[in-house]
PDB file of C-alpha atoms in Angstrom:
ATOM      1  CA  THR A   1     -12.603  16.396   2.224  1.00  0.00           C
ATOM      2  CA  GLN A   2      -9.241  16.890   3.832  1.00  0.00           C
ATOM      3  CA  LEU A   3      -6.336  17.564   1.481  1.00  0.00           C
ATOM      4  CA  LEU A   4      -2.624  17.756   1.946  1.00  0.00           C
ATOM      5  CA  GLU A   5      -0.405  19.988  -0.160  1.00  0.00           C
ATOM      6  CA  GLN A   6       3.343  19.621  -0.428  1.00  0.00           C
ATOM      7  CA  SER A   7       6.007  22.032  -1.592  1.00  0.00           C
ATOM      8  CA  PRO A   8       8.160  22.169  -3.476  1.00  0.00           C
ATOM      9  CA  GLN A   9       6.983  19.602  -5.986  1.00  0.00           C
ATOM     10  CA  PHE A  10      10.519  18.998  -7.266  1.00  0.00           C
ATOM     11  CA  LEU A  11      13.876  19.736  -5.707  1.00  0.00           C
ATOM     12  CA  SER A  12      17.333  19.119  -7.123  1.00  0.00           C
ATOM     13  CA  ILE A  13      20.292  19.945  -4.926  1.00  0.00           C
ATOM     14  CA  GLN A  14      23.991  19.173  -4.544  1.00  0.00           C
ATOM     15  CA  GLU A  15      25.329  16.753  -1.993  1.00  0.00           C
ATOM     16  CA  GLY A  16      26.014  18.498   1.306  1.00  0.00           C
ATOM     17  CA  GLU A  17      23.267  21.108   0.999  1.00  0.00           C
ATOM     18  CA  ASN A  18      20.409  21.504   3.462  1.00  0.00           C
ATOM     19  CA  LEU A  19      16.755  21.492   2.442  1.00  0.00           C
ATOM     20  CA  THR A  20      13.265  21.776   3.869  1.00  0.00           C
ATOM     21  CA  VAL A  21      10.052  20.407   2.401  1.00  0.00           C
ATOM     22  CA  TYR A  22       6.609  21.362   3.583  1.00  0.00           C
ATOM     23  CA  CYS A  23       3.257  19.677   4.051  1.00  0.00           C
ATOM     24  CA  ASN A  24       0.191  21.882   4.570  1.00  0.00           C
ATOM     25  CA  SER A  25      -3.519  21.455   5.037  1.00  0.00           C
ATOM     26  CA  SER A  26      -6.589  23.413   6.044  1.00  0.00           C
ATOM     27  CA  SER A  27      -7.686  20.444   8.159  1.00  0.00           C
ATOM     28  CA  VAL A  28      -6.550  19.359  11.590  1.00  0.00           C
ATOM     29  CA  PHE A  29      -5.017  15.914  11.747  1.00  0.00           C
ATOM     30  CA  SER A  30      -4.660  13.618  14.712  1.00  0.00           C
ATOM     31  CA  SER A  31      -1.252  12.679  13.360  1.00  0.00           C
ATOM     32  CA  LEU A  32       0.933  13.162  10.324  1.00  0.00           C
ATOM     33  CA  GLN A  33       3.322  10.671   8.845  1.00  0.00           C
ATOM     34  CA  TRP A  34       6.250  11.086   6.492  1.00  0.00           C
ATOM     35  CA  TYR A  35       7.283   8.411   4.008  1.00  0.00           C
ATOM     36  CA  ARG A  36      10.013   8.016   1.429  1.00  0.00           C
ATOM     37  CA  GLN A  37       9.388   6.054  -1.722  1.00  0.00           C
ATOM     38  CA  GLU A  38      12.001   4.840  -4.164  1.00  0.00           C
ATOM     39  CA  PRO A  39      11.236   3.737  -7.735  1.00  0.00           C
ATOM     40  CA  GLY A  40       9.601   0.335  -7.964  1.00  0.00           C
ATOM     41  CA  GLU A  41       8.970   0.089  -4.250  1.00  0.00           C
ATOM     42  CA  GLY A  42       6.248   0.908  -1.775  1.00  0.00           C
ATOM     43  CA  PRO A  43       6.584   3.911   0.567  1.00  0.00           C
ATOM     44  CA  VAL A  44       8.621   3.404   3.721  1.00  0.00           C
ATOM     45  CA  LEU A  45       7.514   5.127   6.898  1.00  0.00           C
ATOM     46  CA  LEU A  46      10.076   7.592   8.273  1.00  0.00           C
ATOM     47  CA  VAL A  47       8.237   9.104  11.228  1.00  0.00           C
ATOM     48  CA  THR A  48       4.859   9.748  12.830  1.00  0.00           C
ATOM     49  CA  VAL A  49       4.202  13.036  14.640  1.00  0.00           C
ATOM     50  CA  VAL A  50       1.166  13.282  16.887  1.00  0.00           C
ATOM     51  CA  THR A  51       1.515  16.283  19.210  1.00  0.00           C
ATOM     52  CA  GLY A  52       1.203  19.896  18.045  1.00  0.00           C
ATOM     53  CA  GLY A  53       4.649  21.501  18.069  1.00  0.00           C
ATOM     54  CA  GLU A  54       6.392  18.137  18.242  1.00  0.00           C
ATOM     55  CA  VAL A  55       9.892  17.846  16.791  1.00  0.00           C
ATOM     56  CA  LYS A  56      11.434  14.477  15.986  1.00  0.00           C
ATOM     57  CA  LYS A  57      14.934  13.780  14.740  1.00  0.00           C
ATOM     58  CA  LEU A  58      16.064  10.786  12.723  1.00  0.00           C
ATOM     59  CA  LYS A  59      19.807  11.126  12.087  1.00  0.00           C
ATOM     60  CA  ARG A  60      20.074  14.009   9.576  1.00  0.00           C
ATOM     61  CA  LEU A  61      16.294  14.355   9.208  1.00  0.00           C
ATOM     62  CA  THR A  62      14.251  16.670  11.451  1.00  0.00           C
ATOM     63  CA  PHE A  63      10.461  16.546  11.409  1.00  0.00           C
ATOM     64  CA  GLN A  64       8.161  19.133  12.915  1.00  0.00           C
ATOM     65  CA  PHE A  65       4.393  19.110  13.451  1.00  0.00           C
ATOM     66  CA  GLY A  66       2.753  22.516  13.486  1.00  0.00           C
ATOM     67  CA  ASP A  67       1.207  23.826  16.687  1.00  0.00           C
ATOM     68  CA  ALA A  68      -2.262  23.738  15.111  1.00  0.00           C
ATOM     69  CA  ARG A  69      -1.678  20.222  13.751  1.00  0.00           C
ATOM     70  CA  LYS A  70      -2.405  21.331  10.192  1.00  0.00           C
ATOM     71  CA  ASP A  71       1.106  21.362   8.778  1.00  0.00           C
ATOM     72  CA  SER A  72       4.467  19.692   9.024  1.00  0.00           C
ATOM     73  CA  SER A  73       7.976  20.129   7.722  1.00  0.00           C
ATOM     74  CA  LEU A  74      10.898  17.856   6.984  1.00  0.00           C
ATOM     75  CA  HIS A  75      14.406  19.290   7.137  1.00  0.00           C
ATOM     76  CA  ILE A  76      17.404  17.356   5.829  1.00  0.00           C
ATOM     77  CA  THR A  77      20.879  18.427   6.851  1.00  0.00           C
ATOM     78  CA  ALA A  78      23.866  17.750   4.594  1.00  0.00           C
ATOM     79  CA  ALA A  79      21.855  15.832   2.011  1.00  0.00           C
ATOM     80  CA  GLN A  80      23.394  12.725   0.463  1.00  0.00           C
ATOM     81  CA  PRO A  81      22.627  10.948  -2.827  1.00  0.00           C
ATOM     82  CA  GLY A  82      21.002   8.181  -0.794  1.00  0.00           C
ATOM     83  CA  ASP A  83      18.335  10.686   0.283  1.00  0.00           C
ATOM     84  CA  THR A  84      17.037  10.812  -3.285  1.00  0.00           C
ATOM     85  CA  GLY A  85      13.409   9.754  -3.540  1.00  0.00           C
ATOM     86  CA  LEU A  86       9.787  10.815  -3.326  1.00  0.00           C
ATOM     87  CA  TYR A  87       8.886  12.241   0.076  1.00  0.00           C
ATOM     88  CA  LEU A  88       5.238  11.891   0.991  1.00  0.00           C
ATOM     89  CA  CYS A  89       3.314  13.233   3.939  1.00  0.00           C
ATOM     90  CA  ALA A  90       0.098  11.559   5.009  1.00  0.00           C
ATOM     91  CA  GLY A  91      -2.554  12.074   7.636  1.00  0.00           C
ATOM     92  CA  GLY A  92      -6.041  11.180   8.713  1.00  0.00           C
ATOM     93  CA  GLY A  93      -7.542   7.941   9.875  1.00  0.00           C
ATOM     94  CA  GLY A  94      -7.246   7.303  13.553  1.00  0.00           C
ATOM     95  CA  ASN A  95      -9.705   8.591  16.083  1.00  0.00           C
ATOM     96  CA  TYR A  96     -10.887  11.500  13.957  1.00  0.00           C
ATOM     97  CA  GLY A  97     -12.522   9.094  11.518  1.00  0.00           C
ATOM     98  CA  GLN A  98     -10.955  10.876   8.596  1.00  0.00           C
ATOM     99  CA  ASN A  99      -9.991   9.082   5.453  1.00  0.00           C
ATOM    100  CA  PHE A 100      -6.281   8.516   5.311  1.00  0.00           C
ATOM    101  CA  VAL A 101      -4.814  10.869   2.692  1.00  0.00           C
ATOM    102  CA  PHE A 102      -1.428  11.372   1.122  1.00  0.00           C
ATOM    103  CA  GLY A 103       0.052  14.574  -0.201  1.00  0.00           C
ATOM    104  CA  PRO A 104       1.269  14.643  -3.825  1.00  0.00           C
ATOM    105  CA  GLY A 105       4.881  14.342  -2.712  1.00  0.00           C
ATOM    106  CA  THR A 106       8.168  16.166  -3.150  1.00  0.00           C
ATOM    107  CA  ARG A 107      10.559  14.513  -5.559  1.00  0.00           C
ATOM    108  CA  LEU A 108      14.079  15.075  -4.263  1.00  0.00           C
ATOM    109  CA  SER A 109      17.212  14.519  -6.276  1.00  0.00           C
ATOM    110  CA  VAL A 110      20.575  14.865  -4.558  1.00  0.00           C
ATOM    111  CA  LEU A 111      23.435  15.091  -7.009  1.00  0.00           C
ATOM    112  CA  PRO A 112      26.934  13.871  -6.063  1.00  0.00           C
TER     113      PRO A 112
ATOM    114  CA  LYS B   1       9.652 -10.997  10.243  1.00  0.00           C
ATOM    115  CA  ALA B   2       8.479 -11.256   6.634  1.00  0.00           C
ATOM    116  CA  GLY B   3       7.199  -8.072   5.062  1.00  0.00           C
ATOM    117  CA  VAL B   4       3.987  -7.374   3.204  1.00  0.00           C
ATOM    118  CA  THR B   5       3.734  -9.428   0.044  1.00  0.00           C
ATOM    119  CA  GLN B   6       1.607  -8.677  -2.987  1.00  0.00           C
ATOM    120  CA  THR B   7       0.812 -10.893  -5.923  1.00  0.00           C
ATOM    121  CA  PRO B   8       1.108 -10.654  -8.791  1.00  0.00           C
ATOM    122  CA  ARG B   9       3.771  -7.969  -9.176  1.00  0.00           C
ATOM    123  CA  TYR B  10       2.822  -7.167 -12.758  1.00  0.00           C
ATOM    124  CA  LEU B  11      -0.402  -7.640 -14.653  1.00  0.00           C
ATOM    125  CA  ILE B  12      -1.679  -6.725 -18.093  1.00  0.00           C
ATOM    126  CA  LYS B  13      -5.409  -6.777 -18.713  1.00  0.00           C
ATOM    127  CA  THR B  14      -7.805  -5.640 -21.412  1.00  0.00           C
ATOM    128  CA  ARG B  15     -10.577  -3.081 -21.017  1.00  0.00           C
ATOM    129  CA  GLY B  16     -13.760  -4.641 -19.709  1.00  0.00           C
ATOM    130  CA  GLN B  17     -12.020  -7.507 -17.924  1.00  0.00           C
ATOM    131  CA  GLN B  18     -11.845  -7.874 -14.185  1.00  0.00           C
ATOM    132  CA  VAL B  19      -8.828  -8.401 -11.965  1.00  0.00           C
ATOM    133  CA  THR B  20      -8.120  -9.664  -8.463  1.00  0.00           C
ATOM    134  CA  LEU B  21      -5.030  -8.612  -6.542  1.00  0.00           C
ATOM    135  CA  SER B  22      -3.795 -10.287  -3.395  1.00  0.00           C
ATOM    136  CA  CYS B  23      -2.051  -8.989  -0.293  1.00  0.00           C
ATOM    137  CA  SER B  24      -0.548 -10.923   2.615  1.00  0.00           C
ATOM    138  CA  PRO B  25       0.086  -8.671   5.630  1.00  0.00           C
ATOM    139  CA  ILE B  26       2.844  -8.910   8.165  1.00  0.00           C
ATOM    140  CA  SER B  27       2.112 -11.673  10.652  1.00  0.00           C
ATOM    141  CA  GLY B  28       0.030 -10.329  13.535  1.00  0.00           C
ATOM    142  CA  HIS B  29      -1.214  -7.265  11.667  1.00  0.00           C
ATOM    143  CA  ARG B  30      -4.985  -7.007  11.576  1.00  0.00           C
ATOM    144  CA  SER B  31      -5.453  -3.960   9.350  1.00  0.00           C
ATOM    145  CA  VAL B  32      -4.936  -3.975   5.603  1.00  0.00           C
ATOM    146  CA  SER B  33      -5.324  -0.872   3.462  1.00  0.00           C
ATOM    147  CA  TRP B  34      -5.259  -0.526  -0.297  1.00  0.00           C
ATOM    148  CA  TYR B  35      -4.041   2.443  -2.314  1.00  0.00           C
ATOM    149  CA  GLN B  36      -3.880   3.400  -5.965  1.00  0.00           C
ATOM    150  CA  GLN B  37      -0.859   5.352  -7.168  1.00  0.00           C
ATOM    151  CA  THR B  38      -0.764   7.148 -10.526  1.00  0.00           C
ATOM    152  CA  PRO B  39       1.514   9.918 -11.824  1.00  0.00           C
ATOM    153  CA  GLY B  40      -1.427  12.301 -12.133  1.00  0.00           C
ATOM    154  CA  GLN B  41      -3.345  11.654  -8.912  1.00  0.00           C
ATOM    155  CA  GLY B  42      -0.587  10.437  -6.616  1.00  0.00           C
ATOM    156  CA  LEU B  43      -1.358   7.993  -3.828  1.00  0.00           C
ATOM    157  CA  GLN B  44      -5.066   7.652  -3.185  1.00  0.00           C
ATOM    158  CA  PHE B  45      -6.711   5.657  -0.418  1.00  0.00           C
ATOM    159  CA  LEU B  46      -9.068   2.945  -1.643  1.00  0.00           C
ATOM    160  CA  PHE B  47     -10.226   1.188   1.519  1.00  0.00           C
ATOM    161  CA  GLU B  48      -9.159  -0.252   4.854  1.00  0.00           C
ATOM    162  CA  TYR B  49     -10.111  -3.618   6.290  1.00  0.00           C
ATOM    163  CA  PHE B  50      -9.818  -4.614   9.924  1.00  0.00           C
ATOM    164  CA  SER B  51     -10.782  -8.039  11.222  1.00  0.00           C
ATOM    165  CA  GLU B  52     -12.632  -8.849   7.999  1.00  0.00           C
ATOM    166  CA  THR B  53     -14.716  -5.641   8.094  1.00  0.00           C
ATOM    167  CA  GLN B  54     -14.343  -2.656   5.810  1.00  0.00           C
ATOM    168  CA  ARG B  55     -13.663   0.213   8.169  1.00  0.00           C
ATOM    169  CA  ASN B  56     -13.123   3.053   5.743  1.00  0.00           C
ATOM    170  CA  LYS B  57     -13.535   3.696   2.035  1.00  0.00           C
ATOM    171  CA  GLY B  58     -12.091   6.312  -0.274  1.00  0.00           C
ATOM    172  CA  ASN B  59     -13.705   8.051  -3.228  1.00  0.00           C
ATOM    173  CA  PHE B  60     -13.666   5.302  -5.804  1.00  0.00           C
ATOM    174  CA  PRO B  61     -16.511   3.817  -7.856  1.00  0.00           C
ATOM    175  CA  GLY B  62     -18.204   0.589  -6.863  1.00  0.00           C
ATOM    176  CA  ARG B  63     -16.139  -1.292  -9.460  1.00  0.00           C
ATOM    177  CA  PHE B  64     -13.428  -1.337  -6.810  1.00  0.00           C
ATOM    178  CA  SER B  65     -14.107  -3.767  -4.014  1.00  0.00           C
ATOM    179  CA  GLY B  66     -12.186  -5.761  -1.503  1.00  0.00           C
ATOM    180  CA  ARG B  67     -12.387  -8.283   1.234  1.00  0.00           C
ATOM    181  CA  GLN B  68     -10.336  -9.610   4.087  1.00  0.00           C
ATOM    182  CA  PHE B  69     -10.112 -13.184   5.236  1.00  0.00           C
ATOM    183  CA  SER B  70      -9.885 -14.566   8.760  1.00  0.00           C
ATOM    184  CA  ASN B  71      -6.098 -14.891   8.426  1.00  0.00           C
ATOM    185  CA  SER B  72      -5.957 -11.128   7.597  1.00  0.00           C
ATOM    186  CA  ARG B  73      -4.988 -11.746   3.995  1.00  0.00           C
ATOM    187  CA  SER B  74      -6.824  -9.387   1.684  1.00  0.00           C
ATOM    188  CA  GLU B  75      -7.917  -9.268  -1.916  1.00  0.00           C
ATOM    189  CA  MET B  76      -8.899  -6.339  -4.057  1.00  0.00           C
ATOM    190  CA  ASN B  77     -11.111  -6.693  -7.103  1.00  0.00           C
ATOM    191  CA  VAL B  78     -11.650  -4.297  -9.963  1.00  0.00           C
ATOM    192  CA  SER B  79     -14.431  -5.124 -12.382  1.00  0.00           C
ATOM    193  CA  THR B  80     -15.028  -3.772 -15.884  1.00  0.00           C
ATOM    194  CA  LEU B  81     -11.536  -2.389 -16.188  1.00  0.00           C
ATOM    195  CA  GLU B  82     -10.983   1.003 -17.777  1.00  0.00           C
ATOM    196  CA  LEU B  83      -7.786   2.451 -19.244  1.00  0.00           C
ATOM    197  CA  GLY B  84      -7.637   4.889 -16.328  1.00  0.00           C
ATOM    198  CA  ASP B  85      -7.323   2.002 -13.894  1.00  0.00           C
ATOM    199  CA  SER B  86      -3.732   1.502 -15.008  1.00  0.00           C
ATOM    200  CA  ALA B  87      -1.746   2.192 -11.872  1.00  0.00           C
ATOM    201  CA  LEU B  88       0.448   0.834  -9.125  1.00  0.00           C
ATOM    202  CA  TYR B  89      -1.786  -0.757  -6.491  1.00  0.00           C
ATOM    203  CA  LEU B  90      -0.237  -0.777  -3.060  1.00  0.00           C
ATOM    204  CA  CYS B  91      -1.271  -2.693  -0.010  1.00  0.00           C
ATOM    205  CA  ALA B  92      -0.218  -1.743   3.509  1.00  0.00           C
ATOM    206  CA  SER B  93      -0.653  -3.552   6.795  1.00  0.00           C
ATOM    207  CA  SER B  94      -0.660  -2.295  10.362  1.00  0.00           C
ATOM    208  CA  TRP B  95      -1.392  -3.694  13.783  1.00  0.00           C
ATOM    209  CA  GLY B  96      -4.343  -1.369  14.287  1.00  0.00           C
ATOM    210  CA  MET B  97      -6.125   1.643  12.895  1.00  0.00           C
ATOM    211  CA  VAL B  98      -4.513   3.449   9.959  1.00  0.00           C
ATOM    212  CA  GLY B  99      -3.101   6.788  11.054  1.00  0.00           C
ATOM    213  CA  THR B 100      -2.691   5.623  14.632  1.00  0.00           C
ATOM    214  CA  TYR B 101      -0.351   2.713  14.085  1.00  0.00           C
ATOM    215  CA  GLU B 102       2.578   2.411  11.739  1.00  0.00           C
ATOM    216  CA  GLN B 103       1.719   0.904   8.398  1.00  0.00           C
ATOM    217  CA  TYR B 104       4.065  -1.045   6.214  1.00  0.00           C
ATOM    218  CA  PHE B 105       3.705  -1.150   2.458  1.00  0.00           C
ATOM    219  CA  GLY B 106       4.219  -3.990   0.042  1.00  0.00           C
ATOM    220  CA  PRO B 107       6.054  -3.514  -3.259  1.00  0.00           C
ATOM    221  CA  GLY B 108       2.804  -3.100  -5.184  1.00  0.00           C
ATOM    222  CA  THR B 109       1.132  -4.643  -8.190  1.00  0.00           C
ATOM    223  CA  ARG B 110       1.660  -2.765 -11.438  1.00  0.00           C
ATOM    224  CA  LEU B 111      -1.581  -3.067 -13.443  1.00  0.00           C
ATOM    225  CA  THR B 112      -1.656  -2.072 -17.090  1.00  0.00           C
ATOM    226  CA  VAL B 113      -5.001  -1.923 -18.866  1.00  0.00           C
ATOM    227  CA  THR B 114      -4.889  -1.945 -22.670  1.00  0.00           C
TER     228      THR B 114
END
């Protein structure tokens, strides 16, 4: 069974600070996805990374897929209160035939 | 383009009853996946349907079942409800295989079992 771990579990920072959250596994994934979920809503896809070592940028968010395709990180520059939410990584499915799994999430709170 | 819709949004049931939840995917999407989200276990994959066939199934008991219709709409059924089934049930649709194509989530159905 492939599992995803995320750290930290909780993070509370001031507006303007930078932060990095991590997603790790002992399994290789064909791709990893990052989502953000706000209370009362379903997760919203932020990015999909598919190539080992890949780096993708989405405005102030930078996503990286590890060379071995077992881990990923999300870096937010100059965090804003609107970044507050539950950040989830997910992987599996696809051509590897793995079940699609989500990590437990990092709950981020950005204080004004 | 309309998003994924789920009905009902909220549901209260009693232990031992059964429940059916509905999901309408984004037009043109052929894959529908179901997830259970609880504070303790997080988001867990239930199953994925593609062109009316179950393609993948998570680690849930047989009380959880689903189906997909020819118009890609999907239903999920839980029989003999238990207190631990209280959760947010999320449906997601994608054009193709989960993990390969982007999936879009609905707002969820909040099920409370008393």
